[in-house]
Amino acid sequence: MAEVIGSMSALITPFLNGKIDFVTYEKLIRRQIQYGMDAVVPVGTTGESATLSHDEHKECIEAAVQICKNSGVKVLAGAGSNSTKEAIDLSQFAQKMGADAILSVTPYYNKPSQEGLFEHYKAVAQSVDIPVMLYNVPGRTGISIEIETITRLAEIKNIYAIKEASGSMERTISIATSVPNIKILSGEDAINYPILAAGGVGVISVTGNLLPRLIAKLTKSAMSGEDKESRQINQTLYPINHTLFVESNPIPIKAAMFIAGLIPSLEYRLPLLKPNEGNYRLIEKIIKLYEVEL
């Protein structure tokens, strides 16, 4: 069972006239392949999964798998839901399409107990044979997977990792110390380097949509123990990492991609809107500090 680790981008979902722009989607994924990313992550938070239809969600997974086929770049398919039944359906579809692993966010809105979280993830993991990565992002979902629950989940054979997007280094170190048999990947660009330095085995990056080569280089150097180089890259990336979260993700990253000429139309699904004028100008200013390869 090949586990998916290393440098990954949480892909945006480009829209054109209200529909998914699959022509641009393919170009963006091929760009990820070209600039050295280890994997792509379709239909996560950054991919606006919350406002895609069930069919659109599946179409994005299928497209990513087909585009990455024979490239050496893996697909970690976003397949989470606040409905266990729906999460199982998406996970099984991802496996059927040939995804390498699934990323499963904690159920949002309904705020289950820790036992509910355990049973949810157990049911999802047992419904597929491919690896499962937990996704902890309490700022989005209103619930956090406690260390004790992670410990129990790590005993399920195909639950291999957690995307930690709580923003807490203390929690990250606590997981690494308490649950050594679960791999940790950074879900917060601002602390990619500290998490990697603390034993993380990869990043799932928003910034990677815009600057895949730099994110791949940061991850590789940090995981190889080249601390001086990875620290320097981390410092270089800080202004853009910070700016891409001045409004709710993926509002700034899609604006950045549009400004850089990587997507032809700046479209979101309601209730998300374009960034306000001041933030749009800030994004324009910060992008000028970087060489964005097309």
Coordinates of C-alpha atoms in Angstrom, one line a residue:
M1 CA 0.0 0.0 0.0
A2 CA 1.9 3.0 -1.3
E3 CA 1.5 6.0 1.0
V4 CA 1.2 9.5 -0.4
I5 CA 3.7 11.9 1.2
G6 CA 5.9 14.8 0.1
S7 CA 5.0 18.1 -1.7
M8 CA 1.4 18.5 -2.7
S9 CA -0.9 21.3 -3.8
A10 CA -4.5 21.6 -2.7
L11 CA -5.8 22.4 -6.1
I12 CA -8.1 25.2 -6.9
T13 CA -11.1 24.5 -9.1
P14 CA -11.2 27.0 -12.0
F15 CA -14.6 28.1 -13.2
L16 CA -15.7 29.6 -16.5
N17 CA -19.2 31.0 -16.9
G18 CA -20.3 29.2 -13.8
K19 CA -19.1 25.7 -14.8
I20 CA -15.8 23.9 -14.0
D21 CA -13.2 24.9 -16.6
F22 CA -11.6 21.4 -17.2
V23 CA -9.3 22.8 -19.9
T24 CA -7.7 25.1 -17.4
Y25 CA -7.9 22.4 -14.7
E26 CA -5.7 20.1 -16.9
K27 CA -3.2 22.8 -17.6
L28 CA -2.9 23.6 -13.8
I29 CA -2.3 19.9 -13.0
R30 CA 0.2 19.5 -15.8
R31 CA 2.0 22.5 -14.4
Q32 CA 2.2 20.8 -11.0
I33 CA 3.7 17.8 -12.7
Q34 CA 6.2 19.9 -14.6
Y35 CA 7.5 21.7 -11.6
G36 CA 8.2 18.7 -9.4
M37 CA 5.3 18.2 -7.0
D38 CA 4.9 14.7 -5.6
A39 CA 1.1 14.7 -5.6
V40 CA -2.0 16.8 -6.3
V41 CA -5.0 17.1 -4.0
P42 CA -8.3 17.7 -5.9
V43 CA -11.5 18.9 -4.3
G44 CA -10.3 19.9 -0.8
T45 CA -11.1 23.1 0.9
T46 CA -9.1 25.1 -1.7
G47 CA -11.0 23.3 -4.5
E48 CA -14.3 24.8 -3.2
S49 CA -15.7 21.3 -2.6
A50 CA -18.4 22.7 -0.3
T51 CA -20.2 24.3 -3.3
L52 CA -19.5 21.6 -6.0
S53 CA -22.3 19.2 -6.8
H54 CA -21.7 15.5 -6.0
D55 CA -21.2 14.9 -9.8
E56 CA -18.8 17.8 -10.1
H57 CA -16.8 16.5 -7.2
K58 CA -16.4 13.1 -8.8
E59 CA -15.6 14.6 -12.2
C60 CA -12.7 16.5 -10.6
I61 CA -11.3 13.4 -9.0
E62 CA -11.6 11.4 -12.2
A63 CA -9.9 14.2 -14.3
A64 CA -7.0 14.5 -11.8
V65 CA -6.4 10.8 -11.9
Q66 CA -6.4 10.6 -15.7
I67 CA -4.1 13.7 -16.1
C68 CA -1.6 12.3 -13.6
K69 CA -1.6 8.8 -15.1
N70 CA 1.9 7.5 -15.9
S71 CA 3.4 10.9 -14.7
G72 CA 4.8 9.6 -11.4
V73 CA 2.6 12.3 -9.6
K74 CA 0.1 10.8 -7.2
V75 CA -3.5 11.8 -6.5
L76 CA -4.7 12.3 -2.9
A77 CA -8.4 12.7 -3.6
G78 CA -10.5 14.9 -1.3
A79 CA -13.4 12.6 -0.3
G80 CA -14.7 13.9 3.0
S81 CA -18.2 14.9 4.0
N82 CA -20.3 15.5 7.1
S83 CA -22.3 12.5 6.0
T84 CA -20.5 9.2 6.6
K85 CA -22.6 7.6 3.8
E86 CA -21.5 10.3 1.4
A87 CA -17.9 10.2 2.5
I88 CA -17.9 6.4 1.8
D89 CA -19.4 6.9 -1.6
L90 CA -16.8 9.5 -2.6
S91 CA -14.0 7.4 -1.2
Q92 CA -15.1 4.3 -3.0
F93 CA -15.4 6.3 -6.2
A94 CA -11.9 7.7 -5.8
Q95 CA -10.6 4.2 -5.3
K96 CA -12.5 2.9 -8.4
M97 CA -11.0 5.8 -10.5
G98 CA -7.5 4.9 -9.4
A99 CA -6.7 7.6 -6.8
D100 CA -3.6 6.7 -4.7
A101 CA -5.2 7.7 -1.4
I102 CA -8.0 9.8 0.0
L103 CA -8.1 12.9 2.2
S104 CA -11.0 12.8 4.6
V105 CA -11.9 16.0 6.5
T106 CA -13.6 15.8 9.9
P107 CA -17.4 16.0 9.6
Y108 CA -18.4 19.7 9.6
Y109 CA -21.4 21.4 11.1
N110 CA -22.9 18.5 13.0
K111 CA -20.1 18.4 15.5
P112 CA -19.9 14.7 16.4
S113 CA -18.4 13.4 19.6
Q114 CA -15.0 11.8 19.6
E115 CA -16.6 8.4 19.5
G116 CA -18.6 9.6 16.5
L117 CA -15.4 10.7 14.8
F118 CA -13.8 7.4 15.5
E119 CA -16.8 5.4 14.1
H120 CA -17.0 7.8 11.1
Y121 CA -13.4 7.3 10.1
K122 CA -13.4 3.6 10.9
A123 CA -16.4 3.2 8.5
V124 CA -14.7 5.2 5.8
A125 CA -11.4 3.4 6.1
Q126 CA -13.0 0.0 6.1
S127 CA -14.9 0.8 2.9
V128 CA -11.8 1.1 0.8
D129 CA -8.4 -0.6 0.4
I130 CA -6.3 2.5 -0.4
P131 CA -4.6 4.7 2.2
V132 CA -6.6 7.2 4.2
M133 CA -5.3 10.5 5.5
L134 CA -7.2 12.3 8.3
Y135 CA -7.8 16.0 7.8
N136 CA -8.0 18.1 11.0
V137 CA -9.0 21.7 10.4
P138 CA -11.1 22.9 13.4
G139 CA -11.3 26.5 12.2
R140 CA -13.4 25.2 9.3
T141 CA -15.3 22.3 10.8
G142 CA -15.9 23.3 14.4
I143 CA -14.4 20.0 15.6
S144 CA -10.9 18.7 16.3
I145 CA -9.7 15.1 16.4
E146 CA -8.3 14.6 19.9
I147 CA -4.9 12.9 20.4
E148 CA -6.6 9.9 22.0
T149 CA -8.9 9.5 19.0
I150 CA -5.9 9.8 16.6
T151 CA -4.2 7.0 18.6
R152 CA -7.1 4.7 18.2
L153 CA -7.5 5.5 14.5
A154 CA -3.9 4.9 13.8
E155 CA -4.5 1.2 14.6
I156 CA -6.7 0.9 11.6
K157 CA -4.4 -0.5 8.9
N158 CA -5.0 1.9 6.1
I159 CA -5.2 5.1 8.1
Y160 CA -1.6 6.3 7.7
A161 CA -1.4 10.1 8.2
I162 CA -3.1 13.3 9.2
K163 CA -3.1 16.7 7.5
E164 CA -2.8 19.0 10.5
A165 CA -4.3 22.4 9.8
S166 CA -5.0 23.6 13.3
G167 CA -2.1 26.1 13.1
S168 CA -0.7 24.8 16.4
M169 CA 2.9 23.6 16.5
E170 CA 2.4 22.4 20.1
R171 CA -0.4 20.1 18.9
T172 CA 1.7 18.9 16.0
I173 CA 4.6 18.0 18.3
S174 CA 2.1 16.3 20.7
I175 CA 0.8 14.1 17.8
A176 CA 4.4 13.3 16.7
T177 CA 5.3 12.3 20.3
S178 CA 2.1 10.5 21.3
V179 CA 1.2 8.8 18.0
P180 CA 4.5 7.9 16.3
N181 CA 2.8 5.4 13.9
I182 CA 0.8 8.3 12.2
K183 CA 2.5 10.5 9.7
I184 CA 2.0 14.2 9.8
L185 CA 1.6 16.6 6.9
S186 CA 1.4 20.4 7.2
G187 CA -1.9 22.0 6.2
E188 CA -0.7 25.5 7.0
D189 CA 1.7 27.1 4.6
A190 CA 3.0 29.6 7.1
I191 CA 4.4 26.7 9.3
N192 CA 5.3 24.2 6.6
Y193 CA 9.0 24.4 7.5
P194 CA 8.6 24.1 11.3
I195 CA 6.3 21.1 10.8
L196 CA 8.7 19.4 8.4
A197 CA 11.6 20.2 10.8
A198 CA 9.6 18.5 13.6
G199 CA 9.3 15.3 11.6
G200 CA 6.5 16.0 9.2
V201 CA 6.6 14.0 5.9
G202 CA 5.0 16.5 3.6
V203 CA 2.9 19.5 3.0
I204 CA -0.5 20.1 1.4
S205 CA -0.1 23.6 0.2
V206 CA -2.3 26.5 -1.1
T207 CA 0.8 28.4 -2.2
G208 CA 1.9 25.4 -4.3
N209 CA -0.9 26.3 -6.8
L210 CA 1.1 29.5 -7.6
L211 CA 4.7 28.5 -6.8
P212 CA 4.9 24.7 -7.1
R213 CA 8.7 24.6 -7.8
L214 CA 9.5 26.5 -4.6
I215 CA 7.1 24.4 -2.5
A216 CA 8.6 21.2 -3.9
K217 CA 12.1 22.4 -3.2
L218 CA 11.2 23.5 0.3
T219 CA 9.7 20.1 1.1
K220 CA 12.5 18.1 -0.5
S221 CA 15.3 20.1 1.2
A222 CA 13.6 20.0 4.6
M223 CA 12.9 16.2 4.4
S224 CA 16.6 15.7 3.4
G225 CA 17.9 17.6 6.4
E226 CA 19.1 20.6 4.4
D227 CA 18.0 23.0 7.1
K228 CA 19.8 26.1 5.8
E229 CA 18.3 25.9 2.4
S230 CA 14.8 25.0 3.6
R231 CA 14.9 27.9 6.2
Q232 CA 15.9 30.3 3.4
I233 CA 13.1 29.1 1.1
N234 CA 10.6 29.4 4.0
Q235 CA 11.6 33.0 4.6
T236 CA 11.3 33.8 0.9
L237 CA 7.8 32.3 0.9
Y238 CA 6.6 34.0 4.0
P239 CA 5.1 37.2 2.4
I240 CA 3.0 35.2 -0.1
N241 CA 2.0 32.6 2.5
H242 CA 0.7 35.4 4.7
T243 CA -1.0 37.3 1.9
L244 CA -2.9 34.2 0.6
F245 CA -4.8 34.1 3.8
V246 CA -5.9 37.8 4.1
E247 CA -9.3 36.6 3.2
S248 CA -10.9 33.2 3.4
N249 CA -9.2 30.5 1.3
P250 CA -9.5 30.1 -1.7
I251 CA -10.4 33.8 -2.3
P252 CA -6.8 35.1 -2.4
I253 CA -5.2 32.2 -4.2
K254 CA -7.7 32.3 -7.0
A255 CA -7.1 36.1 -7.3
A256 CA -3.3 35.5 -7.4
M257 CA -3.7 32.8 -10.1
F258 CA -5.8 35.2 -12.2
I259 CA -3.4 38.1 -11.7
A260 CA -0.5 35.8 -12.7
G261 CA -2.3 34.7 -15.9
L262 CA -2.8 31.1 -14.8
I263 CA -6.6 31.1 -15.0
P264 CA -8.6 33.0 -17.6
S265 CA -11.5 34.0 -15.4
L266 CA -11.8 35.0 -11.7
E267 CA -14.9 33.1 -10.6
Y268 CA -16.0 31.7 -7.4
R269 CA -19.2 29.9 -6.2
L270 CA -21.4 31.9 -3.9
P271 CA -21.2 32.6 -1.0
L272 CA -17.6 33.3 -1.9
L273 CA -16.8 36.6 -3.7
K274 CA -13.7 38.3 -5.1
P275 CA -11.4 39.9 -2.6
N276 CA -12.1 43.5 -1.7
E277 CA -10.2 46.2 -3.5
G278 CA -7.5 46.7 -0.9
N279 CA -6.7 43.0 -0.6
Y280 CA -6.7 42.6 -4.4
R281 CA -4.1 45.4 -4.7
L282 CA -2.1 43.8 -1.9
I283 CA -2.0 40.5 -3.8
E284 CA -0.9 42.3 -6.9
K285 CA 1.9 43.9 -5.0
I286 CA 3.2 40.8 -3.3
I287 CA 3.1 38.6 -6.5
K288 CA 5.7 41.0 -8.0
L289 CA 8.2 39.7 -5.4
Y290 CA 8.2 36.3 -7.1
E291 CA 8.9 34.7 -10.5
V292 CA 5.6 32.9 -11.3
E293 CA 6.4 30.3 -14.0
L294 CA 3.6 29.7 -16.5

